[in-house]
Every structure is written in structure tokens, then in C-alpha cells.
Short mmCIF file of C-alpha atoms in Angstrom, two decimals:
data_model
loop_
_atom_site.label_atom_id
_atom_site.label_comp_id
_atom_site.label_asym_id
_atom_site.label_seq_id
_atom_site.Cartn_x
_atom_site.Cartn_y
_atom_site.Cartn_z
CA ASN A 1 -26.88 -15.23 16.06
CA THR A 2 -26.58 -12.40 18.29
CA THR A 3 -24.57 -11.93 22.05
CA ALA A 4 -24.03 -8.82 24.33
CA SER A 5 -21.14 -7.99 22.67
CA ASP A 6 -22.20 -8.10 18.92
CA VAL A 7 -24.80 -5.79 16.48
CA ALA A 8 -26.08 -7.97 13.95
CA VAL A 9 -27.16 -6.70 10.82
CA GLY A 10 -29.62 -9.51 8.44
CA SER A 11 -28.97 -10.11 4.91
CA VAL A 12 -29.74 -6.96 1.88
CA ASN A 13 -30.29 -7.01 -1.34
CA SER A 14 -31.78 -4.25 -2.40
CA ASN A 15 -31.40 -1.02 -4.69
CA LEU A 16 -32.46 1.72 -2.08
CA ASP A 17 -30.20 4.42 -2.35
CA ASN A 18 -28.82 4.14 1.73
CA THR A 19 -29.25 0.37 2.31
CA ALA A 20 -25.81 0.29 4.42
CA LYS A 21 -27.75 2.91 7.18
CA ALA A 22 -28.70 -0.66 8.29
CA ILE A 23 -24.71 -1.22 8.99
CA GLN A 24 -24.23 2.31 10.70
CA PHE A 25 -27.24 2.05 12.88
CA ALA A 26 -25.56 -0.90 14.33
CA VAL A 27 -22.15 0.75 14.73
CA ASP A 28 -23.68 3.92 16.13
CA ASN A 29 -25.05 1.74 18.82
CA ALA A 30 -22.72 -0.72 19.63
CA THR A 31 -22.19 -0.65 23.46
CA ALA A 32 -18.95 0.25 24.78
CA GLY A 33 -15.94 -2.74 25.13
CA ASN A 34 -14.90 -5.43 22.84
CA THR A 35 -17.77 -5.22 20.47
CA THR A 36 -18.71 -6.78 16.99
CA VAL A 37 -20.86 -5.62 14.92
CA ARG A 38 -20.91 -8.54 12.11
CA VAL A 39 -22.91 -8.27 8.75
CA GLY A 40 -24.17 -10.71 6.54
CA PRO A 41 -24.30 -11.38 3.05
CA GLY A 42 -25.72 -8.54 0.68
CA THR A 43 -25.43 -4.98 -0.97
CA TYR A 44 -25.20 -1.96 0.93
CA ASN A 45 -25.54 0.82 -0.52
CA GLY A 46 -24.12 4.10 1.12
CA SER A 47 -21.31 4.85 3.02
CA VAL A 48 -20.50 4.03 7.16
CA SER A 49 -18.26 5.95 9.09
CA VAL A 50 -16.47 3.94 13.09
CA THR A 51 -16.80 6.48 15.23
CA ASN A 52 -16.36 3.98 18.41
CA ASN A 53 -13.73 1.31 19.38
CA LEU A 54 -15.09 -1.72 17.64
CA THR A 55 -14.80 -5.07 14.61
CA LEU A 56 -16.88 -4.93 11.49
CA GLU A 57 -16.77 -8.63 10.56
CA GLY A 58 -18.26 -9.35 6.99
CA PRO A 59 -18.97 -13.17 5.88
CA ASN A 60 -15.51 -14.04 4.73
CA ALA A 61 -13.94 -12.42 7.92
CA GLY A 62 -11.06 -14.89 8.66
CA ILE A 63 -10.95 -15.26 5.14
CA ALA A 64 -8.15 -13.84 2.30
CA GLY A 65 -8.97 -11.62 -0.20
CA ASP A 66 -7.88 -13.60 -3.07
CA SER A 67 -9.30 -16.97 -1.40
CA GLY A 68 -11.04 -19.19 -3.97
CA ILE A 69 -13.30 -20.35 -0.64
CA ARG A 70 -14.62 -17.04 -0.42
CA GLY A 71 -18.39 -17.18 0.26
CA ALA A 72 -21.20 -14.29 -0.56
CA GLU A 73 -20.29 -10.63 0.26
CA ALA A 74 -21.35 -8.11 1.92
CA THR A 75 -20.78 -5.20 -0.35
CA ILE A 76 -20.94 -2.00 0.60
CA ASN A 77 -21.01 -0.12 -2.09
CA GLY A 78 -19.65 3.37 -0.90
CA GLY A 79 -17.12 4.15 1.85
CA LEU A 80 -15.88 3.36 5.12
CA ARG A 81 -14.21 6.16 7.11
CA ILE A 82 -13.17 4.91 10.25
CA GLY A 83 -12.36 8.04 12.92
CA GLY A 84 -11.45 11.59 12.23
CA GLY A 85 -15.19 13.22 11.77
CA SER A 86 -15.47 16.62 11.96
CA ASN A 87 -15.84 17.10 15.34
CA ALA A 88 -13.38 16.63 18.22
CA GLU A 89 -15.97 13.73 19.46
CA ASP A 90 -16.14 12.03 16.72
CA ASN A 91 -12.34 11.24 17.10
CA GLU A 92 -12.50 8.70 20.11
CA VAL A 93 -11.55 5.34 17.94
CA SER A 94 -8.52 3.90 19.83
CA GLU A 95 -9.05 0.25 18.63
CA ALA A 96 -10.64 -0.75 14.90
CA VAL A 97 -10.96 -4.15 13.50
CA ILE A 98 -12.50 -4.01 9.60
CA ASP A 99 -12.46 -7.86 8.59
CA GLY A 100 -13.93 -9.74 5.82
CA VAL A 101 -16.17 -7.45 3.73
CA ASP A 102 -16.54 -6.30 0.22
CA ILE A 103 -15.90 -2.47 -0.35
CA ASN A 104 -17.07 -0.95 -3.86
CA GLY A 105 -16.16 2.64 -3.74
CA THR A 106 -17.05 5.86 -5.29
CA SER A 107 -14.05 8.63 -4.38
CA SER A 108 -12.07 10.65 -6.84
CA GLY A 109 -8.74 12.03 -6.18
CA ILE A 110 -6.13 10.32 -5.33
CA ASN A 111 -6.13 11.76 -1.39
CA ALA A 112 -9.78 10.99 -1.18
CA GLY A 113 -9.26 6.74 -0.07
CA ASN A 114 -12.79 5.37 -0.57
CA VAL A 115 -11.08 3.41 3.39
CA ARG A 116 -10.24 7.10 5.47
CA VAL A 117 -8.26 6.29 8.23
CA GLY A 118 -8.17 8.91 11.14
CA THR A 119 -8.62 12.26 8.54
CA GLN A 120 -8.85 14.66 11.32
CA ALA A 121 -7.58 13.70 14.12
CA ILE A 122 -5.50 10.28 15.47
CA VAL A 123 -6.88 7.39 15.49
CA GLY A 124 -5.38 4.50 17.46
CA ASN A 125 -4.96 0.87 16.24
CA VAL A 126 -6.16 0.03 13.37
CA THR A 127 -6.48 -3.38 10.86
CA ILE A 128 -8.12 -3.89 7.82
CA ARG A 129 -7.93 -7.40 6.83
CA ASN A 130 -9.74 -10.82 5.02
CA SER A 131 -11.68 -7.46 2.71
CA VAL A 132 -11.65 -6.86 -0.80
CA ILE A 133 -11.80 -3.22 -2.31
CA ASN A 134 -12.56 -1.93 -5.44
CA THR A 135 -12.28 1.45 -6.75
CA THR A 136 -13.88 3.77 -9.50
CA ALA A 137 -10.57 6.02 -9.99
CA GLY A 138 -10.92 8.56 -12.13
CA PRO A 139 -9.15 10.04 -13.07
CA ALA A 140 -7.07 9.21 -9.67
CA GLY A 141 -8.03 7.37 -6.85
CA ALA A 142 -7.16 5.55 -3.99
CA ASN A 143 -8.57 2.01 -1.90
CA ILE A 144 -7.08 3.19 1.70
CA GLU A 145 -6.03 6.94 2.99
CA ALA A 146 -4.55 6.72 5.77
CA GLN A 147 -3.07 10.25 7.51
CA GLU A 148 -3.18 10.61 11.61
CA VAL A 149 -2.62 6.60 12.97
CA THR A 150 -1.03 5.34 15.57
CA ASN A 151 -0.57 2.06 14.64
CA LEU A 152 -2.39 0.70 11.03
CA ASP A 153 -2.17 -2.64 9.84
CA ILE A 154 -3.43 -4.09 6.09
CA ASN A 155 -3.40 -7.42 5.73
CA HIS A 156 -4.08 -10.28 3.39
CA ASN A 157 -6.92 -7.64 1.11
CA THR A 158 -7.26 -7.80 -2.27
CA PHE A 159 -7.13 -4.81 -3.58
CA GLY A 160 -8.78 -3.59 -7.63
CA LYS A 161 -10.10 -0.86 -9.68
CA ASN A 162 -14.19 -0.86 -11.38
CA SER A 163 -12.51 1.59 -13.91
CA GLY A 164 -10.98 4.48 -14.89
CA GLY A 165 -7.79 6.69 -13.99
CA VAL A 166 -4.33 6.00 -12.09
CA LEU A 167 -5.03 4.00 -8.60
CA VAL A 168 -3.23 3.77 -5.03
CA ALA A 169 -4.28 0.37 -2.78
CA VAL A 170 -2.97 2.96 0.27
CA ASN A 171 -2.10 6.07 0.09
CA LEU A 172 -0.03 8.51 2.79
CA PRO A 173 -0.16 11.96 2.00
CA GLU A 174 1.19 13.52 4.22
CA THR A 175 0.62 11.55 7.52
CA THR A 176 1.80 10.66 11.13
CA VAL A 177 1.95 7.69 12.10
CA LYS A 178 4.08 5.16 14.08
CA SER A 179 3.83 1.69 12.71
CA LEU A 180 2.81 0.88 9.07
CA GLU A 181 2.37 -3.29 8.29
CA ILE A 182 0.72 -3.72 4.44
CA GLU A 183 1.40 -7.62 4.55
CA ASN A 184 0.20 -10.66 1.99
CA ASN A 185 -1.81 -8.70 0.23
CA THR A 186 -2.98 -8.71 -3.32
CA LEU A 187 -3.32 -6.39 -5.91
CA VAL A 188 -5.04 -6.42 -9.71
CA GLY A 189 -4.84 -3.89 -12.26
CA VAL A 190 -3.48 -1.27 -9.77
CA GLY A 191 -1.24 1.18 -10.47
CA ARG A 192 0.47 1.12 -7.02
CA LEU A 193 0.42 -0.51 -4.12
CA PHE A 194 2.37 2.15 -2.17
CA ASN A 195 2.59 5.59 -2.39
CA ASN A 196 3.80 8.29 0.26
CA VAL A 197 4.56 11.29 0.09
CA GLY A 198 5.95 12.14 3.79
CA PHE A 199 5.42 11.67 8.01
CA LYS A 200 4.98 14.73 9.76
CA ASP A 201 6.59 14.85 13.38
CA GLY A 202 3.85 16.56 15.48
CA ARG A 203 1.51 15.03 18.11
CA GLY A 204 3.75 12.93 19.85
CA ILE A 205 4.81 11.35 16.99
CA THR A 206 8.22 11.17 16.39
CA SER A 207 9.89 7.65 15.10
CA THR A 208 8.34 5.92 12.41
CA THR A 209 8.06 1.70 11.00
CA VAL A 210 7.28 1.47 7.52
CA GLU A 211 6.90 -3.12 6.80
CA ILE A 212 5.65 -4.32 3.81
CA VAL A 213 6.13 -7.54 3.66
CA ASP A 214 4.84 -10.54 0.94
CA ASN A 215 2.50 -8.84 -0.96
CA ASP A 216 2.28 -10.03 -4.60
CA VAL A 217 1.78 -6.67 -7.26
CA SER A 218 1.56 -7.50 -10.73
CA GLY A 219 0.75 -4.91 -13.96
CA ALA A 220 1.57 -1.40 -11.22
CA GLY A 221 2.92 1.95 -12.34
CA THR A 222 5.11 1.88 -9.80
CA ALA A 223 4.80 -1.21 -7.15
CA ILE A 224 5.93 0.30 -4.11
CA GLY A 225 6.70 4.49 -3.90
CA VAL A 226 8.40 5.83 -1.28
CA GLY A 227 8.59 10.09 -0.96
CA GLY A 228 8.05 13.13 -2.73
CA VAL A 229 8.24 15.36 0.77
CA SER A 230 6.88 18.91 0.57
CA PRO A 231 8.74 21.19 2.73
CA ASP A 232 7.40 21.17 6.14
CA VAL A 233 7.20 17.14 6.04
CA SER A 234 10.26 15.11 7.46
CA THR A 235 10.61 11.37 6.72
CA ASN A 236 12.76 9.63 9.04
CA PRO A 237 10.74 6.28 9.17
CA ASN A 238 12.84 2.33 9.09
CA TYR A 239 11.92 0.73 5.92
CA THR A 240 11.70 -2.57 5.83
CA ILE A 241 10.63 -3.75 2.04
CA SER A 242 10.42 -7.54 2.39
CA GLY A 243 8.96 -11.18 1.06
CA ASN A 244 6.93 -9.57 -2.04
CA LYS A 245 6.76 -10.69 -5.61
CA ILE A 246 6.51 -7.59 -8.11
CA ASP A 247 5.76 -8.70 -11.34
CA ALA A 248 5.72 -7.04 -14.78
CA SER A 249 5.36 -2.63 -13.28
CA ASP A 250 7.09 -0.43 -14.72
CA THR A 251 9.11 0.37 -11.70
CA GLY A 252 9.43 -1.69 -8.45
CA ILE A 253 9.92 -0.10 -5.75
CA VAL A 254 11.32 4.17 -6.04
CA LEU A 255 12.36 6.20 -3.28
CA ASN A 256 12.17 9.94 -5.06
CA ASP A 257 13.50 11.84 -1.78
CA GLY A 258 13.81 12.76 1.29
CA THR A 259 15.61 10.98 4.22
CA VAL A 260 14.55 7.89 5.16
CA ASN A 261 16.57 5.96 8.50
CA SER A 262 16.69 2.58 7.23
CA PHE A 263 15.41 1.54 3.64
CA ASN A 264 16.19 -2.52 3.74
CA VAL A 265 15.07 -4.46 0.88
CA LYS A 266 15.04 -8.28 0.76
CA ASN A 267 14.09 -11.16 -0.29
CA ASN A 268 12.18 -9.76 -2.74
CA GLU A 269 11.61 -11.52 -6.61
CA PHE A 270 11.95 -9.21 -9.15
CA SER A 271 10.42 -10.06 -12.86
CA ASP A 272 9.21 -8.48 -16.22
CA SER A 273 9.46 -4.29 -14.87
CA ASP A 274 11.23 -1.54 -16.68
CA VAL A 275 13.30 -1.12 -13.45
CA HIS A 276 13.49 -2.73 -10.26
CA VAL A 277 15.16 -0.56 -7.85
CA ASP A 278 15.50 3.40 -8.81
CA ASP A 279 17.10 5.72 -5.76
CA SER A 280 16.69 8.81 -6.53
CA THR A 281 18.44 10.24 -3.76
CA GLY A 282 21.92 8.31 -4.26
CA SER A 283 21.70 6.78 -0.39
CA VAL A 284 20.85 3.48 -0.52
CA ASP A 285 22.92 0.91 -1.47
CA LEU A 286 21.96 -0.96 -4.79
CA ASP A 287 24.65 -3.28 -5.11
CA ALA A 288 23.82 -4.54 -1.76
CA ILE A 289 20.35 -5.03 -2.89
CA LEU A 290 21.52 -6.83 -5.75
CA ASN A 291 24.41 -9.15 -4.25
CA ASP A 292 23.47 -9.43 -0.56
CA GLN A 293 20.32 -9.18 0.40
CA GLY A 294 18.33 -12.31 -0.83
CA ASN A 295 16.40 -11.03 -3.30
CA THR A 296 16.33 -12.20 -7.55
CA PHE A 297 16.12 -11.23 -10.36
CA ASP A 298 14.93 -12.66 -13.84
CA ARG A 299 17.48 -9.86 -15.22
CA ALA A 300 19.30 -7.12 -14.10
CA VAL A 301 21.52 -4.47 -15.58
CA THR A 302 23.83 -1.32 -13.72
CA VAL A 303 25.86 0.76 -14.48
CA LYS A 304 28.92 0.85 -12.96
CA ASP A 305 32.15 3.05 -12.86
CA SER A 306 35.74 2.75 -12.85
CA SER A 307 35.98 1.80 -9.32
CA GLY A 308 32.39 -0.73 -10.09
CA ASN A 309 30.38 1.26 -7.81
CA ILE A 310 26.71 1.72 -9.21
CA THR A 311 25.99 5.12 -10.54
CA SER A 312 23.15 5.90 -12.87
CA ASN A 313 20.89 4.62 -8.82
CA ARG A 314 19.12 2.09 -10.89
CA ILE A 315 18.88 -1.79 -11.12
CA ARG A 316 17.36 -2.04 -14.76
CA SER A 317 16.17 -5.27 -16.43
CA SER A 318 16.95 -4.23 -20.38
CA ILE A 319 20.46 -3.33 -21.74
CA GLN A 320 19.91 -0.76 -24.54
CA PRO A 321 18.86 1.90 -21.42
CA ALA A 322 21.44 0.99 -18.89
CA ALA A 323 23.50 1.86 -22.37
CA ASP A 324 22.02 5.17 -22.62
CA ALA A 325 23.02 6.30 -19.69
CA ALA A 326 26.52 4.77 -19.32
CA SER A 327 29.11 7.87 -19.79
CA SER A 328 32.52 7.48 -21.30
CA ASP A 329 34.91 4.72 -18.82
CA GLN A 330 31.48 3.35 -17.73
CA THR A 331 30.70 -0.29 -17.62
CA VAL A 332 27.71 -1.87 -18.19
CA SER A 333 27.35 -4.67 -16.22
CA VAL A 334 24.60 -7.52 -17.16
CA GLY A 335 23.50 -10.26 -14.82
CA PRO A 336 21.75 -13.29 -15.84
CA GLY A 337 19.11 -13.58 -17.83
CA THR A 338 17.48 -13.52 -20.91
CA TYR A 339 17.16 -10.15 -22.78
CA ASN A 340 15.08 -10.21 -25.85
CA GLU A 341 15.96 -6.80 -27.79
CA SER A 342 18.81 -5.48 -30.10
CA VAL A 343 21.44 -2.66 -28.23
CA THR A 344 23.13 0.17 -29.52
CA ILE A 345 26.07 1.51 -27.90
CA GLY A 346 26.38 4.99 -28.54
CA THR A 347 29.54 6.73 -25.94
CA ASP A 348 33.06 5.66 -26.43
CA ASN A 349 34.91 3.76 -24.30
CA VAL A 350 31.57 2.60 -22.72
CA THR A 351 32.33 -1.52 -21.55
#
């Protein structure tokens, strides 16, 4: 079904090395304006590069990545690059939408995402939605890597890995981004939903908003990681982390270092993780996260000083690690829940 503004790619199922060239040909020949490249079900071997404004629409467009009603997929066995080509003329992407495709990537390296956005120069507004993105990570990899993009919206996708290594769903190494939204995504066997090293002030972008909302993360190493900044990078974003379900992870949310304008953690559900929140900076109000911002915890343990202030910069799920971290005259505060453990207090005058 082709209209004047559509380029349709027919169904393909082949073991040939570069059947993805059918998609690439359609992308390269799309006309200016609101062009949609519609990709039929099938297997497309090879990589695709989007260097103009368009919507790349698979057969499951509009259907969330974890939905049970998804039909046959348009599977790209390779990678997808949005903007950021090696030449300046390759970087003229101001509006791109990826909707309803299945990407099986093979790129290795935490800063070599299988969907790469703006890796050479800034692209404009990019939306990646309703897609299934799997990566073969060995020893490490990323589903999506973004470096220089003005507004990036990642929603209703399922992220997974085929085998090996540690995998990050969305990795921002040292990036310029004005607005980032990560919402309603599901992770399956992925080590981390979000990881960023830092945000560069440059190319006219001076403020950053990051919203990580309503995602379902289970079995991650660290579900949401912020910071780890090199000296030439300044981090001053406004973070909203809200409505997420974080289960059975090593650490739920960690703020490693750097400076943020605001760090709002509200209405999240934490369960069965070793550490729910870890603030290495000592700048986050953990008491508010624990008691005032609508978050729920299946278990919650903190260490407090004689004035009732949380001192260890962590909200844990087990008593023993908190007892080990407590100093004399401090209190281990244990919230409601069932703790299946034996506890030894090895420091004098710990309550």
C-alpha cells in the first residue's frame, strides 16, 4: 500500500548477506516531507542508516514491544544508525521515528550501540518506540547509544540480549542532549536500563531534562545509573525517575558522582534488590525518597546518626550490610517487611 509519501518494502525472508539493502534503498530514495518507509515482515540481514527525515515503520507499529498481540516481525539482523554519518551532509536529520521493528544487533562495546543516534553531529528529534531490540553483548554492549541529539524519546520497547556479556539498554557516554524521555519500556535479562557518563555543555545545548518513567526492570545489575564523569564533562541535568518497577537487581538507582540540578525519585516500586538507592555524592535526600515521595519498598534498611540523619548514603534491603556499615552510636533503622537472614552486630553501641 504505497502512497506518494510512502516507500514500501516487501516481505523478505532470506539468508543472503545484505537483504537489508532493500530497506536502505527505500530510505535513501524517500522524498522530502513526512515520508514513511513501511517495512513488511521478514528477515533483513545487514545494517540500515537513516540520514534524512522519515518514519521507519515495521509491521508492529503502534504495538508495544512486550505485547502478546504482536504479529510477524520485520527483523533487521545488523544495526541501525540515525544521523551522525562520517560526512557533514549525512547529518541533516531533524525528525526521525522508528516504530514497530525488531533489531538484532551484533555490535560489541558499551559505546557501540546497535541503534546509534547522533554519533558524529547533532540530530534533532528522534523517537524509538514499539520495537524489540536485542543485542549480542560480548563482553559488553548497548541496545541504544546516543551521543548528540536534541530530543530523544524511547518508549514502549522491549530490550533484551541474545547472549554473553553485560548489556545496557540506553547508554549515553559523553553526550549533548536537551531532553531525554525513557518511558514504558521492558527489560529482559539486561544489565542496566540507563547509563550515562555525563552531559557535555556544547553545541548550543545548555540544559538537560531526563525523564525515566514507568519502565519495568527486572534482574539488572544496576537498573538506573547516573554519573561517572570525566573532568571535561559537566552534568547539570534535571532528573525525574518516576513510576518505575525495579525488581531483583543488584542496585536499583545509583548516583555515582557529578552535579545535578535536581534528582526527583518518586512513585517507584522497589523490590528484592540488594540496594534500592545508592547516592555516592551524599547530595540526595534519601529520607524524602524513603518516606515522602510515594516510593514503595518491600524492605528498607538505613543507617542513621544520633540526629536521625541517614549516614551511609544507601537504602538497602538487608539488615546485615547496614549493621556492618554502622559506626558506634549509630542506629540501623529497619522498615516493615520480611527479612530472611541472621544478623550479627559487630560494633559496640550500635542500636
